[in-house]
PDB file of C-alpha atoms in Angstrom:
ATOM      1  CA  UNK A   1     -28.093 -30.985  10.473  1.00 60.00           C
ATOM      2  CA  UNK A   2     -25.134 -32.633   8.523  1.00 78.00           C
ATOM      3  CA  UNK A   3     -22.037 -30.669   7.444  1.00 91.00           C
ATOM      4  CA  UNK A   4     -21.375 -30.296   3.893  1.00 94.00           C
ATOM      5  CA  UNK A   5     -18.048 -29.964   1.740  1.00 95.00           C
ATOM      6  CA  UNK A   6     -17.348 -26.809  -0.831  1.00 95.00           C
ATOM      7  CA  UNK A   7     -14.226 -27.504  -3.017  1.00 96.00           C
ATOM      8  CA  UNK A   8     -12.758 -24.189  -3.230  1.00 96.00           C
ATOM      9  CA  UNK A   9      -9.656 -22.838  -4.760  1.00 94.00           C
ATOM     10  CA  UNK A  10      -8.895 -20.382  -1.956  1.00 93.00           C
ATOM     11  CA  UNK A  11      -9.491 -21.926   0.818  1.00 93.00           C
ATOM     12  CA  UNK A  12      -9.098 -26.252  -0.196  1.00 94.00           C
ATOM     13  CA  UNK A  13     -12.045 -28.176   1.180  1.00 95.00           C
ATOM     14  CA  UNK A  14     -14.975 -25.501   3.474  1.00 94.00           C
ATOM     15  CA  UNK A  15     -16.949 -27.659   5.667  1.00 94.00           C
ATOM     16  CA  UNK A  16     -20.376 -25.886   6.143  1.00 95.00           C
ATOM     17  CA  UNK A  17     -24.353 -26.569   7.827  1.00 94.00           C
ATOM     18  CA  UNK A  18     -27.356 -25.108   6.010  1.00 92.00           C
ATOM     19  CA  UNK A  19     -27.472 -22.822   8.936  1.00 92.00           C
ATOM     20  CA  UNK A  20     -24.360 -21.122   7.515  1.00 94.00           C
ATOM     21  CA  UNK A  21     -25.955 -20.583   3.837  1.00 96.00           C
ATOM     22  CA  UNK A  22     -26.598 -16.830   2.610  1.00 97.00           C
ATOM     23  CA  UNK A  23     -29.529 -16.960  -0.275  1.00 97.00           C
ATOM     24  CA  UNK A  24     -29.138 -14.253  -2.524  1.00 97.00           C
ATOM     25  CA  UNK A  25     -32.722 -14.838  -4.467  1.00 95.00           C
ATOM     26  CA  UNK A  26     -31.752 -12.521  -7.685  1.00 93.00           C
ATOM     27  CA  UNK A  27     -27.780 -13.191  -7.084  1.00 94.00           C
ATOM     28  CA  UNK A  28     -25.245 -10.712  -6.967  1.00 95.00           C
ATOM     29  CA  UNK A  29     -24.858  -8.270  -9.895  1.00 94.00           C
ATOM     30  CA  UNK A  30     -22.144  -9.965 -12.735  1.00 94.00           C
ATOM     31  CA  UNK A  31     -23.370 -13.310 -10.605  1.00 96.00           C
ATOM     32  CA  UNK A  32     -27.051 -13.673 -10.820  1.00 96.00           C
ATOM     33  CA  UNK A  33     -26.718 -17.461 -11.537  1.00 96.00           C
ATOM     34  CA  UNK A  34     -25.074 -17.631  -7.986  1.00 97.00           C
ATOM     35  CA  UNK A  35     -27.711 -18.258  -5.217  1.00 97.00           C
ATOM     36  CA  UNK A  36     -25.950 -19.723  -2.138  1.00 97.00           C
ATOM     37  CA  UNK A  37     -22.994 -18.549  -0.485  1.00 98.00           C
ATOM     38  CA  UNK A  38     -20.833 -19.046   3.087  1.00 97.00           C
ATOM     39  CA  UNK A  39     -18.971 -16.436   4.721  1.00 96.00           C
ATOM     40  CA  UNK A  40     -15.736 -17.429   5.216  1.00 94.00           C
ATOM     41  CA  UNK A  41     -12.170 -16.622   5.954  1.00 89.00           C
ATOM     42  CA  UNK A  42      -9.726 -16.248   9.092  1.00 86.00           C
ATOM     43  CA  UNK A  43     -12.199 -15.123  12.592  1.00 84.00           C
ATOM     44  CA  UNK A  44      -8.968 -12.615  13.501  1.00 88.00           C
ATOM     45  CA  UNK A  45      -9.133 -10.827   9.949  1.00 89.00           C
ATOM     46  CA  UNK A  46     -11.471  -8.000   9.110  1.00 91.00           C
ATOM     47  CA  UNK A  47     -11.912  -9.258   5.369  1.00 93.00           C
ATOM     48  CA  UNK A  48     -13.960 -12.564   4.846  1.00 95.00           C
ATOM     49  CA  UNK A  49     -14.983 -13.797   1.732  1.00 96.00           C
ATOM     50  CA  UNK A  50     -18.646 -14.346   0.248  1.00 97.00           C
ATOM     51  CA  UNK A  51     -17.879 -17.739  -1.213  1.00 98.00           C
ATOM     52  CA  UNK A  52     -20.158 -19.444  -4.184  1.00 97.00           C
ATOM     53  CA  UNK A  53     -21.904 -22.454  -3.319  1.00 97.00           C
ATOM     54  CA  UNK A  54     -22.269 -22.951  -6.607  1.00 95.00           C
ATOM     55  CA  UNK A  55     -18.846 -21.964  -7.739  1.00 96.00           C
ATOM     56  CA  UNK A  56     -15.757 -23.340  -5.937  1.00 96.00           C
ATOM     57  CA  UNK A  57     -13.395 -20.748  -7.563  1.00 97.00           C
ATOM     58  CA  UNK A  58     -15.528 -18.005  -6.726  1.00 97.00           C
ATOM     59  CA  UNK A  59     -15.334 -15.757  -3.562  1.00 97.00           C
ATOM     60  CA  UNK A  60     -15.604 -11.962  -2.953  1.00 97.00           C
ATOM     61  CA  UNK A  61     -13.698 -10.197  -0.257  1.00 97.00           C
ATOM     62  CA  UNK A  62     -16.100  -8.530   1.901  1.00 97.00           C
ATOM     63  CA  UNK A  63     -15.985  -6.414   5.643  1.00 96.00           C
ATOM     64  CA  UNK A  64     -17.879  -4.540   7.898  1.00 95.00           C
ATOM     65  CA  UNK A  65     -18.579  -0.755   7.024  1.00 96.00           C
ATOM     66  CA  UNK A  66     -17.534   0.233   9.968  1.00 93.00           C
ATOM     67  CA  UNK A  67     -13.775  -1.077   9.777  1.00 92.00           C
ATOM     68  CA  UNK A  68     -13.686   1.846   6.443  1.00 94.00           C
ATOM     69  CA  UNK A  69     -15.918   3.948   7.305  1.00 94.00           C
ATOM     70  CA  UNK A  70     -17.142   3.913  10.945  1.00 93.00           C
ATOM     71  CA  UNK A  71     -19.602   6.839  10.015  1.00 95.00           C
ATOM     72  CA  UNK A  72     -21.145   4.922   7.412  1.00 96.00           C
ATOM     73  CA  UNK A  73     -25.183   5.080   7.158  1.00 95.00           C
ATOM     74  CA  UNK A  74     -26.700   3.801   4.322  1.00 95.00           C
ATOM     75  CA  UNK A  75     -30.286   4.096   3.248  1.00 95.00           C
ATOM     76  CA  UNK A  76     -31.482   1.129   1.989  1.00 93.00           C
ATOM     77  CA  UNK A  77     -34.607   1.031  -0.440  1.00 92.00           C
ATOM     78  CA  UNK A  78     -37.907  -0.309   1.351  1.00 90.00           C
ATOM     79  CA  UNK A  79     -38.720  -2.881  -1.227  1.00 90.00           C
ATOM     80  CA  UNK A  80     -34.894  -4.095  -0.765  1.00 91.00           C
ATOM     81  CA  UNK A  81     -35.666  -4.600   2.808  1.00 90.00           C
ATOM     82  CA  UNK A  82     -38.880  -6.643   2.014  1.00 89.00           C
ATOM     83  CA  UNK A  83     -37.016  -8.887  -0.554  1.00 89.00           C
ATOM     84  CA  UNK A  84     -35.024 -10.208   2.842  1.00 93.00           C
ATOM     85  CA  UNK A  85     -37.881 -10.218   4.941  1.00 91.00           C
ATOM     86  CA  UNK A  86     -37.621  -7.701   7.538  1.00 89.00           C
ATOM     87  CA  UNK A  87     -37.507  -3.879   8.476  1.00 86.00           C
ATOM     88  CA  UNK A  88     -36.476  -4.477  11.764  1.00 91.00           C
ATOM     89  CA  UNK A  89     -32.569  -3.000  12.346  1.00 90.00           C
ATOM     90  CA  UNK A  90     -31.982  -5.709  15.105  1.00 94.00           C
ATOM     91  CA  UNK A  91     -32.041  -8.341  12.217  1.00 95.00           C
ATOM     92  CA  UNK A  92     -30.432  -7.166   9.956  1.00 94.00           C
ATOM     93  CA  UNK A  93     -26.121  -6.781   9.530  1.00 94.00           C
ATOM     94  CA  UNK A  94     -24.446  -4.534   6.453  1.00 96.00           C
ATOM     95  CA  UNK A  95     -21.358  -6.060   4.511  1.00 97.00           C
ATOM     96  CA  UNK A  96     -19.664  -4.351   1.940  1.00 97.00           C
ATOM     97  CA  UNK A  97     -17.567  -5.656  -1.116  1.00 97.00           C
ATOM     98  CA  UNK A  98     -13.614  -4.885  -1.289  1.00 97.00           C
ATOM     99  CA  UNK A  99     -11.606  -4.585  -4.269  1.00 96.00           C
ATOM    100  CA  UNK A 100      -8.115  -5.713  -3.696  1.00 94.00           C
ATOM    101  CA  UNK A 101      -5.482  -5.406  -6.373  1.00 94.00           C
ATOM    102  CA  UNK A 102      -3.401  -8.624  -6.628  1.00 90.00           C
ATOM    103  CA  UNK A 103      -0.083  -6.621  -7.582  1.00 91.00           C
ATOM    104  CA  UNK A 104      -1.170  -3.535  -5.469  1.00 93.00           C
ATOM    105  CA  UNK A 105      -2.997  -4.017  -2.258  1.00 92.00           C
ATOM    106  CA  UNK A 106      -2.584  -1.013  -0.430  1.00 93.00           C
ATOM    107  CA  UNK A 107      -5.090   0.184  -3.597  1.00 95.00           C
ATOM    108  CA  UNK A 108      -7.712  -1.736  -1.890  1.00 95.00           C
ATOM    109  CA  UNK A 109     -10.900  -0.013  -2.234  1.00 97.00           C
ATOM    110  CA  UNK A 110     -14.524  -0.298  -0.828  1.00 97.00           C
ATOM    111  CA  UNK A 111     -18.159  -0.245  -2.835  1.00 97.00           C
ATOM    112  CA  UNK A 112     -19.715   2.233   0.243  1.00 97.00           C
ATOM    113  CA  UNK A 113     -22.311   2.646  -2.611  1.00 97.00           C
ATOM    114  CA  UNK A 114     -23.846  -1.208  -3.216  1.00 97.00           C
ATOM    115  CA  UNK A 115     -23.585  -3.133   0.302  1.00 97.00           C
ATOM    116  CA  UNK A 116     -24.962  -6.056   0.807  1.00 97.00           C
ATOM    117  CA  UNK A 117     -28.081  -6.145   3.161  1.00 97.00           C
ATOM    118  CA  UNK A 118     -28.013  -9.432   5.016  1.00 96.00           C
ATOM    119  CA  UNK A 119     -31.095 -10.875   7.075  1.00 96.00           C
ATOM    120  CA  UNK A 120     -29.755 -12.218  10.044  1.00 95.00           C
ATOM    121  CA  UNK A 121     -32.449 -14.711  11.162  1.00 94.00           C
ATOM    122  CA  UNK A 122     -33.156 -16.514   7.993  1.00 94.00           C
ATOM    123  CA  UNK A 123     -29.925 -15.979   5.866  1.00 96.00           C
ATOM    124  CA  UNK A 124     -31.643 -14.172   3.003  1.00 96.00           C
ATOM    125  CA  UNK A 125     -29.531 -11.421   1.658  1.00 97.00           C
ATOM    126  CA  UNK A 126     -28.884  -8.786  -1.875  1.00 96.00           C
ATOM    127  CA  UNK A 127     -26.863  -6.518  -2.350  1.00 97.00           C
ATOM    128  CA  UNK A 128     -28.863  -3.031  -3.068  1.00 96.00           C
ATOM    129  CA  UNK A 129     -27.598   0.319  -4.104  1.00 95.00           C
ATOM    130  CA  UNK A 130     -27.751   2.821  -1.450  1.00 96.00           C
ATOM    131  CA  UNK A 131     -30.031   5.592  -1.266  1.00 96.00           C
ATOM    132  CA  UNK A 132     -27.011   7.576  -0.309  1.00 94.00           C
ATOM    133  CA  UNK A 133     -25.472   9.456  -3.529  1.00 94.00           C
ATOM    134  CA  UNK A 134     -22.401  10.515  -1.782  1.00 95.00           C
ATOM    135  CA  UNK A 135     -20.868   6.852  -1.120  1.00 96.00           C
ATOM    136  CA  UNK A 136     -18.435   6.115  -3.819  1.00 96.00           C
ATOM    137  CA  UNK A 137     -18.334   2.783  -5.388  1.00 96.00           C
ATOM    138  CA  UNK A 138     -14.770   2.835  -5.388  1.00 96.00           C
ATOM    139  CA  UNK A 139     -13.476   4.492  -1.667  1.00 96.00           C
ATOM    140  CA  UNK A 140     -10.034   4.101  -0.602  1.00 95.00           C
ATOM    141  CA  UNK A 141      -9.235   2.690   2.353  1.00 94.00           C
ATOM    142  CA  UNK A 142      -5.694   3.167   3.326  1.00 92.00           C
ATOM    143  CA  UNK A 143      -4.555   7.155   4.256  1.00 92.00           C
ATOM    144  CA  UNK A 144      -2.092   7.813   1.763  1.00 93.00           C
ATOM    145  CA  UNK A 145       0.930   7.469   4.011  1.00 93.00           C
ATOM    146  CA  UNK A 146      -0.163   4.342   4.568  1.00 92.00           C
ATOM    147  CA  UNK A 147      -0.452   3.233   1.170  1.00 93.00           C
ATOM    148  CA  UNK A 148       3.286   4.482   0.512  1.00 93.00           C
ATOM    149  CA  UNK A 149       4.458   2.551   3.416  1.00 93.00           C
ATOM    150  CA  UNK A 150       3.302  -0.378   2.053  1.00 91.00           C
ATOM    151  CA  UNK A 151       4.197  -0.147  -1.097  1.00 91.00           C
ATOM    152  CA  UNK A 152       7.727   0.704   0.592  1.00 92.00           C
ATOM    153  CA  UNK A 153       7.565  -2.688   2.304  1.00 89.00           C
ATOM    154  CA  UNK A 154       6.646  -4.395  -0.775  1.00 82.00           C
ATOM    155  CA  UNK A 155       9.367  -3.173  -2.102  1.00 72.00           C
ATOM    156  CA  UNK A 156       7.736  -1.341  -5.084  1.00 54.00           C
ATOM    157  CA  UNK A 157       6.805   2.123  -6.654  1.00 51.00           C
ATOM    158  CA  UNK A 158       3.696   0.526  -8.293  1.00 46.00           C
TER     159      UNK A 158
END
């Protein structure tokens, strides 16, 4: 299959195949218009980015649970699992969204509450709330002496 070109305003000009595309059928909540999307982003980094398709300037930081929480177990709905096509555990991989503060990264916080439930063999993926009520939508990833040190290094009390 042919490559194809994004335009994006993070990372210039994405060249991506078909067999790259996420389908989110309903979207992603605040983006429901937004269907197809690429993961992409430095291999060597533990954030990528869910970019738009269908939006150039549009791209959410995502990871793996495990790299905040290596604990982390979410139920996931049944009829969420059918909407992607599969039960099975072997197909399917967990991403969740990060919140990164432009002035104040060492804020950065993780949605443990709404991942994103991604069908591995055909691409199909939603994010779904988690039957788990103790994963916070906003968790904080960076120990607190971590979080000074950076701010140290940034040179800031923010």
């Amino acid at each position: 299959m042919s490559d194809m070109i994004i335009k994006t305003s993070r990372f210039g000009d994405v060249v991506y195949s078909s067999e790259e595309m996420l389908t989110f059928p309903r979207g992603i909540p605040a983006f429901e218009d937004k269907h197809s999307w690429i993961l992409a982003g430095s291999d060597d980094s533990a954030i990528k980015w869910l970019q738009s398709l269908d939006d150039g300037a549009l791209a959410l930081p995502v990871t793996s649970p495990d790299a905040v929480q290596p604990d982390y177990n979410a139920r996931i709905p049944e009829d969420e699992l059918k909407l992607i096509g599969t039960t099975d555990p072997a197909d399917l991989a967990l991403l969740i969204v990060v919140s990164i503060p432009k002035d104040a990264p060492w804020n950065m916080t993780a949605n443990l509450r709404a991942p994103i439930l991604l069908n591995l063999k055909t691409h199909k993926a939603v994010q779904v709330i988690a039957l788990n009520e103790e994963y916070p939508i906003r968790h904080i990833i960076f120990p607190e002496e971590v979080r000074e040190k950076m701010k140290a290094q940034r040179g800031g009390n923010r």
